[in-house]
Coordinates of C-alpha atoms in Angstrom, one line a residue:
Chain A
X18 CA 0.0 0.0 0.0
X19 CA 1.7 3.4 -1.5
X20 CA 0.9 5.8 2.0
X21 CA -0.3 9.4 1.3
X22 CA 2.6 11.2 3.8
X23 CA 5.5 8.6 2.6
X24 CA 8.2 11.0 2.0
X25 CA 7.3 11.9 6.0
X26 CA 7.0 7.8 7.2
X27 CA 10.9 7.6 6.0
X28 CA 11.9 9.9 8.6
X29 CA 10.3 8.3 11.5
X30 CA 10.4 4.5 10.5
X31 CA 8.8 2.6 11.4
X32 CA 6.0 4.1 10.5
X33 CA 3.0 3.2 10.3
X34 CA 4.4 1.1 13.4
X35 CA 3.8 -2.8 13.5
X36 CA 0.8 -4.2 14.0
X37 CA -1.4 -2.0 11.9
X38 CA -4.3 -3.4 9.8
X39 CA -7.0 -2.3 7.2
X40 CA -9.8 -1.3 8.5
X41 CA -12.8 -3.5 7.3
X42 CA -15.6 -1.5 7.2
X43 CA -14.7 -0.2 10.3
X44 CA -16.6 3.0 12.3
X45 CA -15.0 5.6 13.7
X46 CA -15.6 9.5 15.2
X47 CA -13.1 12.2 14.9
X48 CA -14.0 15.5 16.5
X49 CA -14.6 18.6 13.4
X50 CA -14.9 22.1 14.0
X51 CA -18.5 22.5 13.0
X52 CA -21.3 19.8 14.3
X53 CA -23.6 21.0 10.5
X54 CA -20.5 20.2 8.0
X55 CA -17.4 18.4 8.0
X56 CA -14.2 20.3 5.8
X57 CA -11.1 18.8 4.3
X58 CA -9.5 20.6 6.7
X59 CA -11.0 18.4 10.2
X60 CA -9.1 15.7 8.2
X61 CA -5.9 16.6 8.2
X62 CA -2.9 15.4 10.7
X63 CA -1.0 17.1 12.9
X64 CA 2.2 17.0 11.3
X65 CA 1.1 18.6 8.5
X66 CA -1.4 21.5 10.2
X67 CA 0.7 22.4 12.6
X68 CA 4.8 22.3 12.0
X69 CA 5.8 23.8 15.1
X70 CA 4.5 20.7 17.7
X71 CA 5.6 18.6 14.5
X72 CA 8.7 19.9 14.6
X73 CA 9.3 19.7 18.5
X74 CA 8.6 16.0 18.5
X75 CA 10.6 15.0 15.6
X76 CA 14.4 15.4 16.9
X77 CA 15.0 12.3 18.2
X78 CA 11.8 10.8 19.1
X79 CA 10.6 9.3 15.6
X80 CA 7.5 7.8 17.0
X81 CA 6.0 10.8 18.3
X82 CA 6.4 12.2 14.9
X83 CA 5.1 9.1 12.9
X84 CA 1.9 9.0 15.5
X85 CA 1.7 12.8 14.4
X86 CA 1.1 12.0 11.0
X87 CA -1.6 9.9 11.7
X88 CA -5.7 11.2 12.3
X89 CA -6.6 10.5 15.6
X90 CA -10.1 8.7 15.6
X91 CA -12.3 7.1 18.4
X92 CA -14.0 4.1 18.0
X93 CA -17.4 5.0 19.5
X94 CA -19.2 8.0 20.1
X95 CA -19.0 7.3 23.4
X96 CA -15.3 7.3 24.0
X97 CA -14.8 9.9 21.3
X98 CA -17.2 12.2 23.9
X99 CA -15.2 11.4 27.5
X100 CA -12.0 12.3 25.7
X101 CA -13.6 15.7 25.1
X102 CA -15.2 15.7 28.2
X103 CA -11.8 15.5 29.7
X104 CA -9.9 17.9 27.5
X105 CA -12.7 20.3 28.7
X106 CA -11.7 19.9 32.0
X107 CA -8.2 20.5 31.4
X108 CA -8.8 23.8 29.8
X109 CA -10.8 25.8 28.1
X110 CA -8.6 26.4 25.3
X111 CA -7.9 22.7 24.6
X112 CA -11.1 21.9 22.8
X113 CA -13.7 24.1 23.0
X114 CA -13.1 27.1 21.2
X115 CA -11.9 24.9 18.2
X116 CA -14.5 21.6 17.8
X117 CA -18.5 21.6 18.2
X118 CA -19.2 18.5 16.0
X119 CA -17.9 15.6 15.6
X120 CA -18.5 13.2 11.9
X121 CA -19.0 10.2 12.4
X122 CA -17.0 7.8 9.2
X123 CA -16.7 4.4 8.1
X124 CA -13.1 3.3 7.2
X125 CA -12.5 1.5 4.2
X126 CA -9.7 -1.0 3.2
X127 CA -8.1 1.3 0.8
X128 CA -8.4 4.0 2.9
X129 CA -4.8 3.0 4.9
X130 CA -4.1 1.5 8.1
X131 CA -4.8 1.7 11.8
X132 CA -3.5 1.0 15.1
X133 CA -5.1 -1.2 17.6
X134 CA -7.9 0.5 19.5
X135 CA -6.7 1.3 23.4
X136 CA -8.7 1.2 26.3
X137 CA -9.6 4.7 26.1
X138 CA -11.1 3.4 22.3
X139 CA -8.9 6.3 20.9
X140 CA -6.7 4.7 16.9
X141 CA -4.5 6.2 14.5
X142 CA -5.3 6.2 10.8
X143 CA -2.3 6.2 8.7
X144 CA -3.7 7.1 5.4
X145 CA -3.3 5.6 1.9
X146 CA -2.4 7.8 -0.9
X147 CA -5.7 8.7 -2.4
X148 CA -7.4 8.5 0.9
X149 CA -10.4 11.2 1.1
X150 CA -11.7 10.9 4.5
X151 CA -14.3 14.3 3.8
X152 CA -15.9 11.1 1.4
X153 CA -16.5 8.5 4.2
X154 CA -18.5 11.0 6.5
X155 CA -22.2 9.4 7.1
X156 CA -23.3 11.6 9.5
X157 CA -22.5 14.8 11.9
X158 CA -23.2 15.6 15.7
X159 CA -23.4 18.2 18.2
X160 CA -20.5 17.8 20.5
X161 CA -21.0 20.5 23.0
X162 CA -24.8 19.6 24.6
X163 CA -25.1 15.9 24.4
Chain B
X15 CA -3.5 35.3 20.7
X16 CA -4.5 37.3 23.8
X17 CA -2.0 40.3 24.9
X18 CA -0.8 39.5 28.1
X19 CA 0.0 42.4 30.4
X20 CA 3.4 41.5 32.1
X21 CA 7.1 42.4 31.6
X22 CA 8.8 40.8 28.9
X23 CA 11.7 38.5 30.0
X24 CA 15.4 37.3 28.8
X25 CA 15.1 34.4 26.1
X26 CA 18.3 33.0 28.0
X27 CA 15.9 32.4 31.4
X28 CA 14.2 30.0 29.2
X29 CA 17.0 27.2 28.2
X30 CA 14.4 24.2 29.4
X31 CA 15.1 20.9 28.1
X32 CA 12.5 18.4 27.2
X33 CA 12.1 15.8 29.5
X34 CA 8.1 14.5 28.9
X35 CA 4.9 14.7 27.6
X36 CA 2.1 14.2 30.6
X37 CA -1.0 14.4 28.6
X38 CA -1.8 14.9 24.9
X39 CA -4.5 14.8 22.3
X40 CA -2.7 15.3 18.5
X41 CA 0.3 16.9 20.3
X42 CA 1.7 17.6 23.5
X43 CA -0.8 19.3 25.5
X44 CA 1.2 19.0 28.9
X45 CA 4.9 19.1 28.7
X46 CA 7.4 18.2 31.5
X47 CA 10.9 20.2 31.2
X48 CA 13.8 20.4 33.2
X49 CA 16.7 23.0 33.2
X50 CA 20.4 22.5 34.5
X51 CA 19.6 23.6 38.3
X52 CA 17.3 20.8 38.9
X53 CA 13.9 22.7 38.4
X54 CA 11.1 20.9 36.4
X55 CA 8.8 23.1 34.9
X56 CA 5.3 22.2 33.4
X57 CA 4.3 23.7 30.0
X58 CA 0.6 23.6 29.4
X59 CA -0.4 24.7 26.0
X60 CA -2.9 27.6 25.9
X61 CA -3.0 29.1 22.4
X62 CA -1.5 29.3 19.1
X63 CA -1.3 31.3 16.0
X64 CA 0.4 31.4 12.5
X65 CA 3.5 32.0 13.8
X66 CA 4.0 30.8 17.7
X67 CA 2.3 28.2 19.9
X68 CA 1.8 30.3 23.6
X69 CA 2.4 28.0 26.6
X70 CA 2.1 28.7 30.3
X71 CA 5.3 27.6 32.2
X72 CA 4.7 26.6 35.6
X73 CA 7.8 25.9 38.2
X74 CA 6.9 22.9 40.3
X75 CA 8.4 21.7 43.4
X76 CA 8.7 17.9 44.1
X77 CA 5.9 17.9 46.6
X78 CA 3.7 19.6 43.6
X79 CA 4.6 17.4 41.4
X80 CA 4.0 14.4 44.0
X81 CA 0.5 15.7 45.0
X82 CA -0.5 16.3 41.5
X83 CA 0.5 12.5 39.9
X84 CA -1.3 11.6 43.0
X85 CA -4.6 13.3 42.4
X86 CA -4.6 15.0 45.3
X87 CA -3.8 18.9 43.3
X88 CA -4.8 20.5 40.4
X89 CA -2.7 22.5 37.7
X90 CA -4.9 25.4 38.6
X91 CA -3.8 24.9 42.4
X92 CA 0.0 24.6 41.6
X93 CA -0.3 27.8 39.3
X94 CA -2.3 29.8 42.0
X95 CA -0.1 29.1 44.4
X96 CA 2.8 31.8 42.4
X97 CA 2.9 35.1 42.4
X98 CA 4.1 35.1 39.4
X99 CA 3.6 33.0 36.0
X100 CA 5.6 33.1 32.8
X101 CA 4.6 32.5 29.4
X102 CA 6.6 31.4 26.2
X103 CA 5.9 31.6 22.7
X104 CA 7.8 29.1 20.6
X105 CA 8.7 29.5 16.6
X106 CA 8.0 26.7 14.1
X107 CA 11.0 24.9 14.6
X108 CA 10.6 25.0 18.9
X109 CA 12.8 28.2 19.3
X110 CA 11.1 30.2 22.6
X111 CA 10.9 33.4 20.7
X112 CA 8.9 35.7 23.5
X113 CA 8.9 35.3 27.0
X114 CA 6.8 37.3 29.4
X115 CA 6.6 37.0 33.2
X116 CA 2.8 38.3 34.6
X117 CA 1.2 38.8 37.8
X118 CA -1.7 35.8 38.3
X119 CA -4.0 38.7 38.6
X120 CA -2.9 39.8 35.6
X121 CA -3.3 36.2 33.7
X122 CA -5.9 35.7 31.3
X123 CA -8.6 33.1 32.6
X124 CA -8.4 31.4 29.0
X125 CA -4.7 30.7 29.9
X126 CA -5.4 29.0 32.7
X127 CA -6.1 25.3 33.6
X128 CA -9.2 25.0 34.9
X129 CA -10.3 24.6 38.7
X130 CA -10.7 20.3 37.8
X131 CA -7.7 20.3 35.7
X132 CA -6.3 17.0 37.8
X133 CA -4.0 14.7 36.4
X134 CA -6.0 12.9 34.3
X135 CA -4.4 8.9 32.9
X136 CA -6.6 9.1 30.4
X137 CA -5.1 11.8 28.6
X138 CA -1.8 10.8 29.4
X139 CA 0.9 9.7 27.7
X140 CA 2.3 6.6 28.8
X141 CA 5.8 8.1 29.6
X142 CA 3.5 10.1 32.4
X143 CA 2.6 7.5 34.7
X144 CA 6.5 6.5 35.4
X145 CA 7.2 10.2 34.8
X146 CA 5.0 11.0 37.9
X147 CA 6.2 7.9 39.8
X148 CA 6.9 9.1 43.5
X149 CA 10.4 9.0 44.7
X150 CA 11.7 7.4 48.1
X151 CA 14.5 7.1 50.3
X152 CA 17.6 5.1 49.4
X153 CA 20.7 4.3 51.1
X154 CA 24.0 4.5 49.5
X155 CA 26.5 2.6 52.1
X156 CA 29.9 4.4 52.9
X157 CA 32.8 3.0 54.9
X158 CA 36.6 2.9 55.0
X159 CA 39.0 6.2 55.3
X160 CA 37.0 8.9 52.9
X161 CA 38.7 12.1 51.7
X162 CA 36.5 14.9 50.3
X163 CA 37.2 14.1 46.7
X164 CA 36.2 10.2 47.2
X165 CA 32.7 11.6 48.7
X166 CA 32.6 13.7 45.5
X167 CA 33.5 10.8 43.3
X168 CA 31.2 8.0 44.5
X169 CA 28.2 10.6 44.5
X170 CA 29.4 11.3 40.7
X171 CA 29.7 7.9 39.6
X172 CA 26.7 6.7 41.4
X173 CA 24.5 9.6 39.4
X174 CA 25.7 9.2 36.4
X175 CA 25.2 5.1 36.7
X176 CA 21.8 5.9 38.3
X177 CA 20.6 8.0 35.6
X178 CA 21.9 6.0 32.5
X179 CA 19.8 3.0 34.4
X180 CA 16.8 5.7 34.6
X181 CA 16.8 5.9 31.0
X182 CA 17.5 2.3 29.5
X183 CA 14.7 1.8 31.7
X184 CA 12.8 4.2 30.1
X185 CA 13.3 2.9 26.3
X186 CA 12.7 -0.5 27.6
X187 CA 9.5 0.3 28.1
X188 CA 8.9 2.2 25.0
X189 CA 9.8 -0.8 23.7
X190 CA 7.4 -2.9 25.3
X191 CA 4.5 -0.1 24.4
X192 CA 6.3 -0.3 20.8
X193 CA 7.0 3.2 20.8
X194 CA 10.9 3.2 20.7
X195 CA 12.8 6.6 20.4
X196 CA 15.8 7.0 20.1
X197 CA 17.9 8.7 22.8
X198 CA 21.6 8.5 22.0
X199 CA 21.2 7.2 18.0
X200 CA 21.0 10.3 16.5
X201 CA 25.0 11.6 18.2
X202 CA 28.2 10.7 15.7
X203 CA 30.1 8.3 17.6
X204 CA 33.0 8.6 15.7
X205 CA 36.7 10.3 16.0
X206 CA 36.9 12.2 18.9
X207 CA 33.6 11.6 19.5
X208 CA 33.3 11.7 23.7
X209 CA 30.5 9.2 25.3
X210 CA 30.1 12.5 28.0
X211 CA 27.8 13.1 25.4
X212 CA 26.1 10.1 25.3
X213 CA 25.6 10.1 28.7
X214 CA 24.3 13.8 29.5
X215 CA 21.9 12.7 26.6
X216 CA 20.5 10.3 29.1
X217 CA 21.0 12.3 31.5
X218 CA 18.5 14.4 30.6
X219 CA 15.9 11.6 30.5
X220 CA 15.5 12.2 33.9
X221 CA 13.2 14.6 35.4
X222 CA 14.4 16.7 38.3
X223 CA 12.2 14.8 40.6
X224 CA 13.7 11.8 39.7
X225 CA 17.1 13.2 40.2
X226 CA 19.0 11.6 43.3
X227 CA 18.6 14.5 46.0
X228 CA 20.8 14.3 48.9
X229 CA 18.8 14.1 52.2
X230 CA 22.0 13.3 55.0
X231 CA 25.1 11.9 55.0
X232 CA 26.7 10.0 57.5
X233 CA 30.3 9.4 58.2
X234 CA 31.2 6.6 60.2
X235 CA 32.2 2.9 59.9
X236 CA 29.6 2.1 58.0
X237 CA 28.5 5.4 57.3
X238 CA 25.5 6.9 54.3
X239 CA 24.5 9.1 51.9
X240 CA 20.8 9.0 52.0
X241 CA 19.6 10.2 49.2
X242 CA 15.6 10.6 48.3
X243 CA 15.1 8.8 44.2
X244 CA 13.5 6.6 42.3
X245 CA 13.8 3.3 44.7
X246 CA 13.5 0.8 41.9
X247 CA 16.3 2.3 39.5
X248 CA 18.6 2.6 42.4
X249 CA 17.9 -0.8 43.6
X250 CA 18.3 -1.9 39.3
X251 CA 21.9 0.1 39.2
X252 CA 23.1 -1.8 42.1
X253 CA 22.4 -5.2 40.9
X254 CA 24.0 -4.1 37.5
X255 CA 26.9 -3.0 39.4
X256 CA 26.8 -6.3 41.3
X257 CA 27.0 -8.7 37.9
X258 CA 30.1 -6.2 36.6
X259 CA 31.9 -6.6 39.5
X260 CA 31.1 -10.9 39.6
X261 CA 32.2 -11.1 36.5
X262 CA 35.1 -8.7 36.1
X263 CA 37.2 -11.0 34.3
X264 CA 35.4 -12.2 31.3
X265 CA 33.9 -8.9 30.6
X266 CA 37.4 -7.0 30.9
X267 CA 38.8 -9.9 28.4
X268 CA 35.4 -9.0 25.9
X269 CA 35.9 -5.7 26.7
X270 CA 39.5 -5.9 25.3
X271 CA 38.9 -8.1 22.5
X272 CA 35.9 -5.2 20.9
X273 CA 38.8 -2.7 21.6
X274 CA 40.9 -4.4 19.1
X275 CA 38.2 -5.5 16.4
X276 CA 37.2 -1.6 16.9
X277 CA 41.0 -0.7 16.1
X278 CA 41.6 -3.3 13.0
X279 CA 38.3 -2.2 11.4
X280 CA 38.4 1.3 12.1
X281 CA 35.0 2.0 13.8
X282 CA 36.2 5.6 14.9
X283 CA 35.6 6.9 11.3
X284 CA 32.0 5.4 10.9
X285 CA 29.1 7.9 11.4
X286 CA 27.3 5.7 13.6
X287 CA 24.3 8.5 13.1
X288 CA 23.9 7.9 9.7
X289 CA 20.4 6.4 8.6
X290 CA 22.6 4.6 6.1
X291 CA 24.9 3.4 8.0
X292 CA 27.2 0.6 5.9
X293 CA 29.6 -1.9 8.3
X294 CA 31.5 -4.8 6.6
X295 CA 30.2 -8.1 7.2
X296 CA 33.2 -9.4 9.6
X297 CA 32.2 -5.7 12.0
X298 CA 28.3 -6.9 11.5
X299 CA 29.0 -10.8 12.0
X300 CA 31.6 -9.6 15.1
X301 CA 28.5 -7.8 17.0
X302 CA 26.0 -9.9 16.3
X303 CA 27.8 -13.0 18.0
X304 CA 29.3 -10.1 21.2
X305 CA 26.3 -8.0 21.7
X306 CA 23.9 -10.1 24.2
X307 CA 27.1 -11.7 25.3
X308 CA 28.6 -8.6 26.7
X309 CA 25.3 -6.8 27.5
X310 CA 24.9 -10.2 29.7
X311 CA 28.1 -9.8 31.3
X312 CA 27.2 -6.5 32.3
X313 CA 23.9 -7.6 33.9
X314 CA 22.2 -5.6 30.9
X315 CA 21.1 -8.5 29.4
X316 CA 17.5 -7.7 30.0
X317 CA 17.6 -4.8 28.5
X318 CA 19.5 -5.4 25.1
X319 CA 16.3 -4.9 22.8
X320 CA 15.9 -1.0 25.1
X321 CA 19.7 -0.2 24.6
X322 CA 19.2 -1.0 20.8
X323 CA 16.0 0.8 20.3
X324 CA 17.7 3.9 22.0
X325 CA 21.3 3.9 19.8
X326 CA 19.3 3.2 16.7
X327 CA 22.1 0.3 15.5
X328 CA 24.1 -2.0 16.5
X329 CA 27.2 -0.3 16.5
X330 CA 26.2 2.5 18.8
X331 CA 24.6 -0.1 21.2
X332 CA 27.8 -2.0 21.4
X333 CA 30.3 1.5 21.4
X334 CA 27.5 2.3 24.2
X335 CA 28.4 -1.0 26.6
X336 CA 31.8 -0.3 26.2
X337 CA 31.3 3.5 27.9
X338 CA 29.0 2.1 30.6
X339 CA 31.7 -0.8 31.2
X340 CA 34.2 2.2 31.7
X341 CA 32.1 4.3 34.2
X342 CA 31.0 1.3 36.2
X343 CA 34.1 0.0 36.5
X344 CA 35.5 3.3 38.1
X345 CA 32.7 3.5 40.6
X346 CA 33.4 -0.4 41.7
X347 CA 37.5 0.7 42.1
X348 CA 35.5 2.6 45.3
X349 CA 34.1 -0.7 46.3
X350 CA 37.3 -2.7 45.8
X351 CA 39.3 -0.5 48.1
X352 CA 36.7 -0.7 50.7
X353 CA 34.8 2.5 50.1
X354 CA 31.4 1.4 49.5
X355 CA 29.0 -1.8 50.3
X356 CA 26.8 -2.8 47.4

């Protein structure tokens, strides 16, 4: 599988780490800075959106950078919603001001790779080259009052 | 990004050096640092813009940092408890570019953690929870006729042991969470290359409430230095220091023979750094068999896959044994002559 940052995985090998598989069909929530519409731009990693943190974590700690290109996804609703819940209670600034929805996707083969769920149901996505993830929304939710 | 009313400060106060993430979400969201003087610090991200990402620094005592892994304080409480708090905003390739220093009064609320902001595992990053590990009392036994600079020199070579331990440690479980980094991989190793390097690499692996902090010493026969640490890496160096010492011989005569394969095959003008690193096959074939062997000897033996992960390659895991052989071996000449009890 050709990977769509594979210029980036080269620095930070290995990347996407072992144990990845396609996702079969597989659902998935990812938090989007408007609960009516999902963008191109609620789809984009870290590593690419934001070269400063990127930057920090890539001397010397390749992992950290490889995990940074990856999109962070939740495997149910309700996990996706106590990792906001707790960001919230962190800070304001964490989360608030930047997501109120959250799309909810369905991962196809062809659409990468992805980590093993942990126990706080939070994956990585290491997309394919060609991946659209804006495609594979089904459906959108309010984040802040449910 | 908010203005923030305070006085600007000297880049140069800020010189912090990375030590951990504590909680994340796409990023670092709660950074541990450290600077040379033993104070840890506690960046918490608060805002961003085009240019800069703004975090709140936070100088934390060992108790603060003890009460908040345990639950029992909140960011908010550690950062209202100083009269003053500093802010850094750091470029695109992690240069602090603007520092301020502001009265609490004076801090926006939106910079702030909130009231419930307690350390939180789920947000954590696995580093965090052995990060926050609380540190205990440890005894470091003294005896025999002591002169000032032998005090000086076991407390050295005790730290510098500890804290190497403290971070093969560290990568080994990395490792075993499959998230390797690499620590001292990334340094030349080659000509004059020194392994002081190496080792204030690791060094630096260890926040300063992990760092061994002298609580008495006692000067008698046997005497002390009580120090307050992490128990289990203490407890880990010792028994490390303990297989060296039993098996002195062999590893002196392994130690030798790398020394001359080193020599005949001219290691010192290999970039061990290089991603694309080329050995010949007799250096490749020589560290494959003498790699566990010697990290055995040296009571590493557990820890071969963490020591690999951290060097990147073979050759800097095996130039790395050879250092650590060195700096254990001076701390056991304090032994031998009667100095210390393991």
């Amino acid at each position: 599988m050709q990977f769509k940052y594979h210029s980036d995985h080269l620095k930070c090998l290995p990347c996407p780490p072992e144990g990845c598989f396609e996702p079969n069909d597989m659902v998935a929530f990812r938090f989007a800075h408007s609960s009516e519409e999902a963008t191109a731009e609620d789809f984009e990693p870290l590593a690419k959106a934001d070269q400063d943190r990127a930057a920090k974590a890539f001397e010397s700690r390749p992992h950290a950078y490889c995990k940074m290109l990856g999109i962070s996804l939740f495997a149910s609703e309700k996990d996706a919603r106590a990792k906001y819940r707790a960001l919230s209670s962190q800070s304001s600034r964490w989360v608030e001001n930047g997501f109120q929805g959250m799309a909810k996707i369905i991962l196809k083969d062809e659409d990468g790779v992805v980590t093993n769920v942990n126990s706080c149901g939070h994956f990585t996505l290491h997309e394919s080259k060609g991946c659209n993830l804006l495609s594979r929304v089904v459906m959108m939710l309010e984040l802040h009052n449910a | 990004m908010l203005s923030l009313k305070g006085n600007r400060v000297r880049l140069a106060t800020f010189d912090h050096k990375w030590v951990a993430d504590l909680m994340e979400f796409e990023g670092p969201l709660l950074t541990l640092m450290k600077e040379s003087t033993y104070q840890d610090y506690l960046y918490f991200w608060c805002d961003s813009s085009k240019l800069y990402n703004r975090w709140l620094v936070i100088d934390v005592t060992r108790k603060e940092l003890e009460r908040y892994g345990a639950g029992k304080m909140s960011l908010r409480a550690i950062a209202n408890s100083k009269d003053l708090l500093h802010f850094v905003d750091i470029d695109e390739v992690g240069k602090a570019r603007r520092t301020w220093e502001v009265v609490l009064d004076s801090v926006p609320q939106e910079y702030l953690p909130r009231e419930s902001s307690f350390f939180d595992a789920t947000l954590s990053n696995p580093d965090a929870i052995d990060i926050l590990g609380k540190p205990a009392a440890f005894s470091l036994k003294l005896d025999g006729k002591l002169f000032l600079d032998d005090v000086h020199g076991i407390a050295h070579a005790f730290d510098e042991l500890y804290q190497t331990v403290y971070a093969i440690e560290k990568s080994k479980k990395r490792v075993d969470r499959s998230s390797p980094e690499l620590t001292i991989g990334s340094l030349p190793w080659k000509g004059g290359f020194s392994a002081l390097h190496a080792f204030r690499r690791l060094g630096g692996e260890v926040p300063s409430y992990h760092e061994a902090r002298v609580m008495a010493v006692s000067y008698g026969s046997p005497g002390s230095i009580q120090m307050e640490l992490l128990k289990a890496v203490a407890t880990e160096t010792l028994a490390i220091l303990n297989a060296i010492d039993i098996n002195a011989t062999n590893s002196q005569a392994l130690s030798n023979e790398i020394g001359r394969f080193a020599r005949d095959n001219r290691w010192k003008d290999i970039d061990a750094s290089s991603p694309n690193l080329r050995i010949n096959n007799d250096s490749r074939k020589f560290i494959e068999v003498n790699l566990n062997k010697y990290a055995d000897l040296l009571g590493l033996g557990a820890y071969v896959d963490a020591i690999r992960a951290m060097s990147g390659n073979d050759l800097v895991a095996i130039k790395f044994l050879r250092s650590f052989h060195r700096k254990a071996k001076k701390f056991l000449r304090y032994r031998t002559r009667g100095q210390i009890k393991l």
